[in-house]
Every structure is written in C-alpha cells, then in structure tokens.
Amino acid sequence: MAVKKTYVSIGYASFGVLMGFSAFLVWNVAYGQPWTAAMGGLSGVLALWALITHVMYLQDYWRTWLKGLKFFFAMGAFFCLLAVIAFFTFLSIAIHNKESLSDPRSLYLSSVWSFMTLKWAFVLTLSAHRYRKEFADISILSDF
C-alpha cells in the first residue's frame, strides 16, 4: 500500500512545527538572541498553518470554506515577502558587522531561520493554491 502524499506532508509539517518552536525556545532562553528566536518561532507558526491546511484537506473542510484557502494563500504570500526582506537584511547586517559564522548569537543564524520561514510560507502558499484549484469547480456552485 502506497503512502499518500498528504500524509508525508503532514509528517513534514509536524517536524517543522517542532523544529520552529524548539528554535524559538532555545534562542530565547539559552542564547538570548531575539531575532533568531523570532524567525524560528515564525517558521514554526507557518509550519503549523501548513499542517492545519493539510489536515483540513484530509477532513474535507475546505469544500465549505474556500475563503479560508484564499486567506492562507494571502498570508503565505505576505510572509514570503517578509522572509525575503528579513533574509537579506540579516545577511547584510551580519556581513557589515563581520560576525562569526560559528557564533550562535550572530545574525547569520537569523538569516538561516528567515530562509526556513520563506520555505514554510512558500509551502503554505503552494498547498493553499493546490487545494483551492482542486475545489474550484465547487466554488461556482456555492456562494460561501
């Protein structure tokens, strides 16, 4: 029996939630680096939204609430833009300050977590677009 692609996506998003929230806790408590913690936490939240999107697809909730998919698509696109700006900002500040790559308090790790945030925002946008496209024929029949 083959494993469905949606179940793999759920597992991947669950792992992303755990990694994002653990990064939030570690960089807040152990290292005291708020920017890395913020981007790790945002990455975890976007992974949670992607997880919710996949679970709601499996439970067939999107059929009756297509505006929710439009909202998740818009939020994913917004956070993609925000993550790209944050990535280049953290990277340029770290280069300008000549920070060490091995220092856990450097802004290089903030740029890494900005890239992870970009990845989860893109996954959220892509899955919302795919699920909305799948249910496009139903939206013609309903006015929800």
PDB file of C-alpha atoms in Angstrom:
ATOM      1  CA  MET A   1       0.000   0.000   0.000  1.00  0.00           C
ATOM      2  CA  ALA A   2       1.430   3.326  -1.041  1.00  0.00           C
ATOM      3  CA  VAL A   3       1.723   6.214   1.386  1.00  0.00           C
ATOM      4  CA  LYS A   4      -0.358   9.175   0.317  1.00  0.00           C
ATOM      5  CA  LYS A   5       1.444  12.414  -0.450  1.00  0.00           C
ATOM      6  CA  THR A   6      -0.743  14.294   2.018  1.00  0.00           C
ATOM      7  CA  TYR A   7       0.364  12.069   4.898  1.00  0.00           C
ATOM      8  CA  VAL A   8       4.013  12.742   4.056  1.00  0.00           C
ATOM      9  CA  SER A   9       3.222  16.474   4.013  1.00  0.00           C
ATOM     10  CA  ILE A  10       1.563  16.185   7.421  1.00  0.00           C
ATOM     11  CA  GLY A  11       4.626  14.443   8.852  1.00  0.00           C
ATOM     12  CA  TYR A  12       6.954  17.016   7.318  1.00  0.00           C
ATOM     13  CA  ALA A  13       4.878  19.933   8.627  1.00  0.00           C
ATOM     14  CA  SER A  14       4.724  18.360  12.101  1.00  0.00           C
ATOM     15  CA  PHE A  15       8.512  18.107  12.132  1.00  0.00           C
ATOM     16  CA  GLY A  16       8.709  21.752  11.034  1.00  0.00           C
ATOM     17  CA  VAL A  17       6.437  22.830  13.885  1.00  0.00           C
ATOM     18  CA  LEU A  18       8.650  21.040  16.408  1.00  0.00           C
ATOM     19  CA  MET A  19      11.863  22.489  14.981  1.00  0.00           C
ATOM     20  CA  GLY A  20      10.477  26.033  14.749  1.00  0.00           C
ATOM     21  CA  PHE A  21       9.158  26.126  18.292  1.00  0.00           C
ATOM     22  CA  SER A  22      12.282  24.499  19.685  1.00  0.00           C
ATOM     23  CA  ALA A  23      14.407  27.130  17.902  1.00  0.00           C
ATOM     24  CA  PHE A  24      12.192  29.793  19.437  1.00  0.00           C
ATOM     25  CA  LEU A  25      12.756  28.414  22.920  1.00  0.00           C
ATOM     26  CA  VAL A  26      16.482  27.725  22.548  1.00  0.00           C
ATOM     27  CA  TRP A  27      17.402  31.129  21.151  1.00  0.00           C
ATOM     28  CA  ASN A  28      15.227  32.949  23.680  1.00  0.00           C
ATOM     29  CA  VAL A  29      16.307  31.036  26.782  1.00  0.00           C
ATOM     30  CA  ALA A  30      19.823  29.733  26.143  1.00  0.00           C
ATOM     31  CA  TYR A  31      21.339  32.282  23.758  1.00  0.00           C
ATOM     32  CA  GLY A  32      19.295  35.431  24.318  1.00  0.00           C
ATOM     33  CA  GLN A  33      19.139  36.215  20.592  1.00  0.00           C
ATOM     34  CA  PRO A  34      15.631  37.613  19.968  1.00  0.00           C
ATOM     35  CA  TRP A  35      15.892  37.908  16.165  1.00  0.00           C
ATOM     36  CA  THR A  36      16.787  34.274  15.630  1.00  0.00           C
ATOM     37  CA  ALA A  37      14.109  33.275  18.130  1.00  0.00           C
ATOM     38  CA  ALA A  38      11.519  35.400  16.337  1.00  0.00           C
ATOM     39  CA  MET A  39      12.294  33.951  12.925  1.00  0.00           C
ATOM     40  CA  GLY A  40      12.355  30.400  14.335  1.00  0.00           C
ATOM     41  CA  GLY A  41       9.005  30.979  16.019  1.00  0.00           C
ATOM     42  CA  LEU A  42       7.519  32.439  12.839  1.00  0.00           C
ATOM     43  CA  SER A  43       8.806  29.428  10.928  1.00  0.00           C
ATOM     44  CA  GLY A  44       7.052  27.162  13.441  1.00  0.00           C
ATOM     45  CA  VAL A  45       3.800  29.099  13.134  1.00  0.00           C
ATOM     46  CA  LEU A  46       3.856  28.905   9.336  1.00  0.00           C
ATOM     47  CA  ALA A  47       4.589  25.175   9.541  1.00  0.00           C
ATOM     48  CA  LEU A  48       1.593  24.871  11.895  1.00  0.00           C
ATOM     49  CA  TRP A  49      -0.594  26.695   9.365  1.00  0.00           C
ATOM     50  CA  ALA A  50       0.629  24.342   6.644  1.00  0.00           C
ATOM     51  CA  LEU A  51      -0.162  21.395   8.930  1.00  0.00           C
ATOM     52  CA  ILE A  52      -3.653  22.765   9.563  1.00  0.00           C
ATOM     53  CA  THR A  53      -4.135  23.200   5.812  1.00  0.00           C
ATOM     54  CA  HIS A  54      -3.234  19.562   5.135  1.00  0.00           C
ATOM     55  CA  VAL A  55      -5.359  18.197   7.995  1.00  0.00           C
ATOM     56  CA  MET A  56      -8.361  20.261   6.921  1.00  0.00           C
ATOM     57  CA  TYR A  57      -7.897  18.923   3.395  1.00  0.00           C
ATOM     58  CA  LEU A  58      -7.961  15.350   4.684  1.00  0.00           C
ATOM     59  CA  GLN A  59     -11.070  16.051   6.724  1.00  0.00           C
ATOM     60  CA  ASP A  60     -12.698  17.721   3.699  1.00  0.00           C
ATOM     61  CA  TYR A  61     -13.378  21.056   5.431  1.00  0.00           C
ATOM     62  CA  TRP A  62     -12.155  23.159   2.521  1.00  0.00           C
ATOM     63  CA  ARG A  63     -15.180  22.242   0.419  1.00  0.00           C
ATOM     64  CA  THR A  64     -17.359  24.511   2.517  1.00  0.00           C
ATOM     65  CA  TRP A  65     -14.815  27.204   3.380  1.00  0.00           C
ATOM     66  CA  LEU A  66     -12.908  28.222   0.252  1.00  0.00           C
ATOM     67  CA  LYS A  67     -12.359  31.745   1.550  1.00  0.00           C
ATOM     68  CA  GLY A  68     -10.096  30.221   4.192  1.00  0.00           C
ATOM     69  CA  LEU A  69      -7.837  28.924   1.446  1.00  0.00           C
ATOM     70  CA  LYS A  70      -7.739  32.388  -0.077  1.00  0.00           C
ATOM     71  CA  PHE A  71      -6.752  33.776   3.345  1.00  0.00           C
ATOM     72  CA  PHE A  72      -3.971  31.193   3.783  1.00  0.00           C
ATOM     73  CA  PHE A  73      -2.732  31.953   0.269  1.00  0.00           C
ATOM     74  CA  ALA A  74      -2.600  35.689   1.032  1.00  0.00           C
ATOM     75  CA  MET A  75      -0.845  35.135   4.360  1.00  0.00           C
ATOM     76  CA  GLY A  76       1.678  32.817   2.734  1.00  0.00           C
ATOM     77  CA  ALA A  77       2.448  35.367   0.027  1.00  0.00           C
ATOM     78  CA  PHE A  78       2.814  38.140   2.620  1.00  0.00           C
ATOM     79  CA  PHE A  79       5.185  36.104   4.775  1.00  0.00           C
ATOM     80  CA  CYS A  80       7.194  35.073   1.687  1.00  0.00           C
ATOM     81  CA  LEU A  81       7.848  38.734   1.017  1.00  0.00           C
ATOM     82  CA  LEU A  82       8.611  39.416   4.681  1.00  0.00           C
ATOM     83  CA  ALA A  83      11.024  36.479   4.882  1.00  0.00           C
ATOM     84  CA  VAL A  84      12.940  37.557   1.772  1.00  0.00           C
ATOM     85  CA  ILE A  85      13.344  41.061   3.176  1.00  0.00           C
ATOM     86  CA  ALA A  86      14.425  39.675   6.565  1.00  0.00           C
ATOM     87  CA  PHE A  87      16.882  37.254   4.955  1.00  0.00           C
ATOM     88  CA  PHE A  88      18.748  39.941   3.054  1.00  0.00           C
ATOM     89  CA  THR A  89      18.566  42.384   5.969  1.00  0.00           C
ATOM     90  CA  PHE A  90      20.054  39.936   8.482  1.00  0.00           C
ATOM     91  CA  LEU A  91      22.657  38.768   5.997  1.00  0.00           C
ATOM     92  CA  SER A  92      23.808  42.285   5.139  1.00  0.00           C
ATOM     93  CA  ILE A  93      23.949  43.357   8.796  1.00  0.00           C
ATOM     94  CA  ALA A  94      25.947  40.252   9.715  1.00  0.00           C
ATOM     95  CA  ILE A  95      28.397  40.862   6.870  1.00  0.00           C
ATOM     96  CA  HIS A  96      28.709  44.546   7.737  1.00  0.00           C
ATOM     97  CA  ASN A  97      29.382  43.755  11.422  1.00  0.00           C
ATOM     98  CA  LYS A  98      31.844  40.986  10.433  1.00  0.00           C
ATOM     99  CA  GLU A  99      30.144  38.473  12.702  1.00  0.00           C
ATOM    100  CA  SER A 100      31.441  34.942  13.139  1.00  0.00           C
ATOM    101  CA  LEU A 101      29.698  32.082  11.355  1.00  0.00           C
ATOM    102  CA  SER A 102      30.169  29.779  14.356  1.00  0.00           C
ATOM    103  CA  ASP A 103      28.737  32.190  16.950  1.00  0.00           C
ATOM    104  CA  PRO A 104      25.194  31.143  17.964  1.00  0.00           C
ATOM    105  CA  ARG A 105      24.349  34.796  18.667  1.00  0.00           C
ATOM    106  CA  SER A 106      25.269  36.024  15.182  1.00  0.00           C
ATOM    107  CA  LEU A 107      22.729  37.263  12.700  1.00  0.00           C
ATOM    108  CA  TYR A 108      23.789  34.614  10.202  1.00  0.00           C
ATOM    109  CA  LEU A 109      21.540  32.172  12.048  1.00  0.00           C
ATOM    110  CA  SER A 110      18.740  34.709  11.873  1.00  0.00           C
ATOM    111  CA  SER A 111      19.129  34.713   8.111  1.00  0.00           C
ATOM    112  CA  VAL A 112      19.051  30.890   8.107  1.00  0.00           C
ATOM    113  CA  TRP A 113      15.793  30.907  10.037  1.00  0.00           C
ATOM    114  CA  SER A 114      14.492  33.615   7.709  1.00  0.00           C
ATOM    115  CA  PHE A 115      15.118  31.204   4.853  1.00  0.00           C
ATOM    116  CA  MET A 116      13.261  28.470   6.765  1.00  0.00           C
ATOM    117  CA  THR A 117      10.393  30.917   7.235  1.00  0.00           C
ATOM    118  CA  LEU A 118      10.456  31.570   3.497  1.00  0.00           C
ATOM    119  CA  LYS A 119      10.281  27.827   2.865  1.00  0.00           C
ATOM    120  CA  TRP A 120       7.230  27.335   5.108  1.00  0.00           C
ATOM    121  CA  ALA A 121       5.491  30.410   3.716  1.00  0.00           C
ATOM    122  CA  PHE A 122       6.030  29.020   0.218  1.00  0.00           C
ATOM    123  CA  VAL A 123       4.713  25.588   1.269  1.00  0.00           C
ATOM    124  CA  LEU A 124       1.633  27.252   2.780  1.00  0.00           C
ATOM    125  CA  THR A 125       1.029  29.292  -0.376  1.00  0.00           C
ATOM    126  CA  LEU A 126       1.571  26.316  -2.657  1.00  0.00           C
ATOM    127  CA  SER A 127      -0.702  23.952  -0.733  1.00  0.00           C
ATOM    128  CA  ALA A 128      -3.459  26.574  -0.434  1.00  0.00           C
ATOM    129  CA  HIS A 129      -3.230  27.171  -4.187  1.00  0.00           C
ATOM    130  CA  ARG A 130      -3.347  23.443  -4.997  1.00  0.00           C
ATOM    131  CA  TYR A 131      -6.299  22.736  -2.723  1.00  0.00           C
ATOM    132  CA  ARG A 132      -8.173  25.787  -3.991  1.00  0.00           C
ATOM    133  CA  LYS A 133      -7.583  24.701  -7.586  1.00  0.00           C
ATOM    134  CA  GLU A 134      -8.901  21.242  -6.736  1.00  0.00           C
ATOM    135  CA  PHE A 135     -12.119  22.673  -5.325  1.00  0.00           C
ATOM    136  CA  ALA A 136     -12.549  25.411  -7.971  1.00  0.00           C
ATOM    137  CA  ASP A 137     -15.495  23.673  -9.615  1.00  0.00           C
ATOM    138  CA  ILE A 138     -17.369  23.628  -6.309  1.00  0.00           C
ATOM    139  CA  SER A 139     -16.900  27.375  -5.773  1.00  0.00           C
ATOM    140  CA  ILE A 140     -19.043  28.013  -8.837  1.00  0.00           C
ATOM    141  CA  LEU A 141     -21.918  26.128  -7.237  1.00  0.00           C
ATOM    142  CA  SER A 142     -21.724  27.737  -3.801  1.00  0.00           C
ATOM    143  CA  ASP A 143     -21.741  31.308  -2.530  1.00  0.00           C
ATOM    144  CA  PHE A 144     -19.960  30.834   0.792  1.00  0.00           C
TER     145      PHE A 144
END
